[in-house]
Structures are given as structure tokens and as C-alpha cells.
Amino acid sequence: MRNRPVSLLQFLAVLSALSLPLLLGYKLATDLALEQVQRQATQHALEVLHRSEGAADQLYAGIDMLGDSVSYAPCSDDAIMLMRHIALVSSYVQAIGHVSDGRLRCSSWGRHADGFPLGPVGFVTPTGSAVRSGVHFPFAENREFTVVERAGFAAVVHKSHPVDVETHPANVVLATFTPGPNRTRSTRGTVEPRWLEAINGGDAAKFVDATHVVTVLRSQRYQTGVLAAIPLTWLKQEERTYLLRLLPFALATALLLALAVGSIARQRLSWPAMLRRGLRNNEFHMLYQPVVELGSRRIVGAEALIRWKRPNGESIRPDLFIPAAEDAGIVHLVTERVCALISGEARDLLARRENFHLSINLAADDLHRKRTTRLMRDLSESLGGRKGQLVVEATERSFIRPEHAAEVLGALRAEGIPIAIDDFGTGYSGLAYLEGFRFDFLKIDRSFVGTLGTAAPTSQVVYHIIEMAKSMQMAMIAEGVETEEQAELLGALGVEKAQGWLFGKPMPLAELLERVDLQDRRR
Ligand code: C2E
Ligand code: CA
Ligand code: CA
């Protein structure tokens, strides 16, 4: 029944693991392509700017040279010789000459009888130069020229010169324009008027509109703007190139991630089913860790610890499957199994040794179930021995809902079953529950025992715990004792009992019985 939402969750997890790298790959490819095309547009715009400024530099230098030669009459042979010289050394300037009344009277091409009419002035620059665009001359009718006139002199350049560049792709739109009125001068391709507005007083604008990737720049030295616009079809093509390049990686990552997520999801989400199957197939058994009296080092008790061995040989640690069983709401099934296993094998342990105690661990859920009291009473009875030999361990986590826990624990104590507070100091319930309930034993968690005698900041905690236990008349059992020093220190501090690898790891019942028997015989 529970399987349906679980597999849907699994499916969703795998789906997002699959789609995430693909989406990221797609995003990366489109980002890279856009960045690349935008860089291309800017490069083309810069080249146009460079050519436009280069031509302007030459043309003003030429005009200035002519202006400086005041000793020559405007269209004298000497003046024309100078014009020819200037035109020859200026790679971008086609011709340079003298203008009056809007007519080119003479130039590096020679004297022009009535003068060539230059047509209306397009605009005047802030420094007073008159610029005419699209001027035609009789000997080159099919070409358009730009003529810049200042102080009676004029320089002629090919109108298309700034945009006469090789581009990649070939259909990049290029233009120079006059900012302010936003009038185009030299263009290649169709310029959208809105592109010219984008610069809006600034130095540069880079953007993508419905049809093109556009860069607009403004010259720092002349009243000139330039733009380059690359069609979106080219962007799409670049995106495809990047996608094809990235796709194998994205696919591989997606597959790996999906596999990983799938297997984790399967494992995590199938805990309940696995646990139930494990219980059905008797995959659980118990181990017993001896508890010794620190003074005499005699074994005076044991803690029962559950183990899960899967058919494939894999052991699953209780700190993994107990929380999973709690999450799945079936930890009481585990506790019932623990009771069944213990009562099936451990009768001998308590019955013949009336001071020996055996403790078992209860989970938080167990302390919220009334049936636990019956379960424990039955276990205690089936083990024989006297009351008080069976001890129940409860962790601080069980006191998240103290009222529930107190009820069950109260009932257990009324049955004569002692209670130990387990993993003391590691929970997060605060210590308030200690006032509401009396415990018989306090188990000092192994994390505190481990810091004994070290410089760890928590190394002092254990002293406080011991003081507290004494003041509340709780007997103490130290956990995780691994070294002789720890054992001695704890003994000196008045801790009566301890368990840990120093005295014995959790072991099968037969082994524990052997050790206890040996001890009994030596008496
Ligand atoms: P716990 O109740 O604190 O159990 C003590 C744990 O410390 C055991 O781990 C034990 O093997 C380990 N231990 C003992 N001496 C040493 C030592 O000297 N050094 C170190 N490093 N470790 C030591 P285990 O058996 O793996 O159990 C882990 C936890 O799983 C237990 O912690 C307990 O909370 C839970 N658990 C085990 N069995 C059961 C059970 O039957 N029922 C429930 N509800 N929980 C259980
Ligand atoms: Ca315990
Ligand atoms: Ca413990």
C-alpha cells in the first residue's frame, strides 16, 4: 500500500537528477554562445570605429595641412601639387581640395572648370566642419562619397570605407551614425532606428533584441557612433555548436546522477519493506556486551544489542536501521523481536545469578506505547530471576514528549523494572525531564568518556555529569571505556560500573555465559 507514493517520489527524484544536468548544460551552452556572439559583435563594432576614426584623423590632418599653407593661392599649381601629395600619403583619403559656394573648385584630381556641386550639408560638427554624405562625382557616378569641409577646404573619403570590412558571419549589419540626431552615415545591411537610440547618451550599449545581437559604441574623439548587429540565426547556430559539444558531458552526468539518486532513493525508501522482510526471515540476532564493576572488574551485567545480518552477508548497523524503523513507525516490531530473541536464549543468564542485570534498549516510540509495559513484564517473567534484574534503557530523545514517556516509564517502575537514562548529555530535550522522573541508572555517553584526560573542550563535562548523578542518587555506568586510564579515572571519580572494548565487545550469548561461568568458578 505504501509503495505507490514511495515509487512516485523515487521517480521524481530520478527525473530531477536526469533533468538537472541537462538543463544546466543547455543553460551553459546558450550562455556561452551568447557571450561569444556578443564578443564578436563588439569586435566588429570596434573595427568600424577604428576605421572611421582613422579616416577622420587623416582627413582633418590633410585639411589642416592645406590650411597651414597660407602662402599658396587656393587653386594655384603649388596648392594642387600639395593636394596631390596629401591624397597620396593618406591611405583613406580619396581626394582633397578647395571649396567655395558649395562647389569643389579644384582638388588633388585637378581643376574643375565650374566646380563640382557638393549638394546640401548633412550636418555640422561641434568644431564647425560641414559633413556631406552620399556625394556623387561625375567620374565615379556609381560610388558615394563623404565630403568633410572646413575653412574652405574639403576632404573626400569613400562613404562605405568604415563598413568595408570582412565579417563573420558575412551578413553582420554595420553602420556609422551621428549621435544626437541619430542619423546613419555609412551602412551595410538594414539598420533598425531603435538600435541607434539604445546608446542614449552613454558610451556603449550591448543587447539582444528580437532579431539581432547588437553592440553600439560612441567615439571618444569624434561625433560618431558605430554599431554592429549579428542576426539571431547565427546565435542559434552557435548555441547548437556548444550544445553538441556539451551534450555528452551533460548526458553522462545526468545518467550517473540519476543512477546514484535512484539507488539511494531505492535504499532509503525501501527501508520499511526491507525491515519487514528481515523480520520475517529472521535476519536479526542479539549480542551482549558485558558490564563490569570498576572496582573488581567482575562482570555484573550485560547490555543486549541487536544485529541485522542480511542474506547477502551485509551487516547493517543498528544506528542506521533503528532510526529508519522509527521513521517508518515500525520500531515496536523490532523491540518485540528483541524481546522474543532474548527470552528465547537468555533464560540461564539471570535465573542463576540474582545480582546480574541485563539491560535492553527501548526506542522513543516504545515509550509512547502502553503495550510496552506488558511486553517488558512478560520478558522479565520469561527470563526468571528476581525483579530488577531486567533493566530498560531509554535515551534522552524519548523525552521529546515527556508526558507520554513518563506514563510508560512510571508503569514500568511500578512493575519493579529499573530504568537507565542512556546516552546522557547527547540529547536535545534539556534536562527538565530529570525533575519529572526518577532514573535508577545514568549511562555516561561514550563521547564524554572518550574526552577524559584530553584537552577537548568537553572533557570537563563528564565531571559535571558525575556530580549530578551523585546528587540525584543515580548509579552510573560509563560507556565506551577503551583504555585502562579511562577505567581508573572513572573508578576514582566514583563511577561504579562500566562497559566498553577494554572489558569486552558485544558478543554472542554463549561467549558471555562462558566468561561469566569462568568468573563464577574462580570465586
Ligand atoms: P547504545 O545503546 O549507546 O549502545 C552502545 C553502543 O556502543 C553499541 O553500539 C556498542 O557496540 C558500542 N560500544 C560499546 N563499547 C564501545 C567502545 O568501547 N568503543 C566504541 N567506539 N563503541 C562501543 P551498537 O551495538 O552499534 O549500537 C548502536 C546503537 O543502536 C545503540 O547505542 C542503541 O542506541 C541502538 N541499539 C542497539 N540495539 C538496539 C535495540 O535492541 N533496540 C533499540 N531500540 N536500539 C538499539
Ligand atoms: Ca544503550
Ligand atoms: Ca549509550
Short mmCIF file of N, CA and C and ligand atoms in Angstrom, two decimals, residues 303-305 359-362 393-395 420-423 443 479 499, ligand 2:
data_model
loop_
_atom_site.label_atom_id
_atom_site.label_comp_id
_atom_site.label_asym_id
_atom_site.label_seq_id
_atom_site.Cartn_x
_atom_site.Cartn_y
_atom_site.Cartn_z
N GLU A 303 24.55 -5.58 28.33
CA GLU A 303 23.56 -4.83 27.54
C GLU A 303 23.27 -5.63 26.29
N ALA A 304 22.01 -5.85 26.02
CA ALA A 304 21.62 -6.60 24.82
C ALA A 304 21.57 -5.63 23.64
N LEU A 305 22.28 -5.97 22.57
CA LEU A 305 22.34 -5.09 21.39
C LEU A 305 21.95 -5.90 20.16
N SER A 359 20.34 -5.33 30.44
CA SER A 359 19.55 -4.16 30.02
C SER A 359 19.20 -4.26 28.54
N ILE A 360 18.04 -3.76 28.22
CA ILE A 360 17.64 -3.72 26.81
C ILE A 360 17.25 -2.28 26.46
N ASN A 361 17.43 -1.97 25.19
CA ASN A 361 17.21 -0.60 24.72
C ASN A 361 15.79 -0.44 24.19
N LEU A 362 15.15 0.64 24.63
CA LEU A 362 13.83 0.95 24.08
C LEU A 362 13.93 2.22 23.23
N GLU A 393 16.69 0.62 29.05
CA GLU A 393 17.44 1.85 28.75
C GLU A 393 16.59 2.74 27.85
N ALA A 394 16.49 4.00 28.25
CA ALA A 394 15.74 4.96 27.45
C ALA A 394 16.67 6.13 27.14
N THR A 395 16.68 6.58 25.89
CA THR A 395 17.56 7.70 25.56
C THR A 395 16.84 9.01 25.81
N ALA A 420 17.26 3.04 33.04
CA ALA A 420 18.53 3.75 32.87
C ALA A 420 18.33 4.85 31.84
N ILE A 421 18.93 6.01 32.09
CA ILE A 421 18.90 7.07 31.07
C ILE A 421 20.18 6.89 30.24
N ASP A 422 19.96 6.66 28.94
CA ASP A 422 21.03 6.25 28.03
C ASP A 422 21.59 7.46 27.26
N ASP A 423 22.82 7.37 26.82
CA ASP A 423 23.45 8.43 26.02
C ASP A 423 23.30 9.78 26.70
N LYS A 443 23.67 6.43 32.25
CA LYS A 443 24.75 5.90 31.41
C LYS A 443 25.52 7.08 30.82
N GLU A 479 30.02 4.33 29.48
CA GLU A 479 30.02 3.58 28.22
C GLU A 479 31.29 3.86 27.43
N GLN A 499 31.16 -0.25 30.75
CA GLN A 499 31.23 -1.21 29.64
C GLN A 499 32.09 -0.58 28.56
CA CA B 2 22.07 1.55 25.30
#
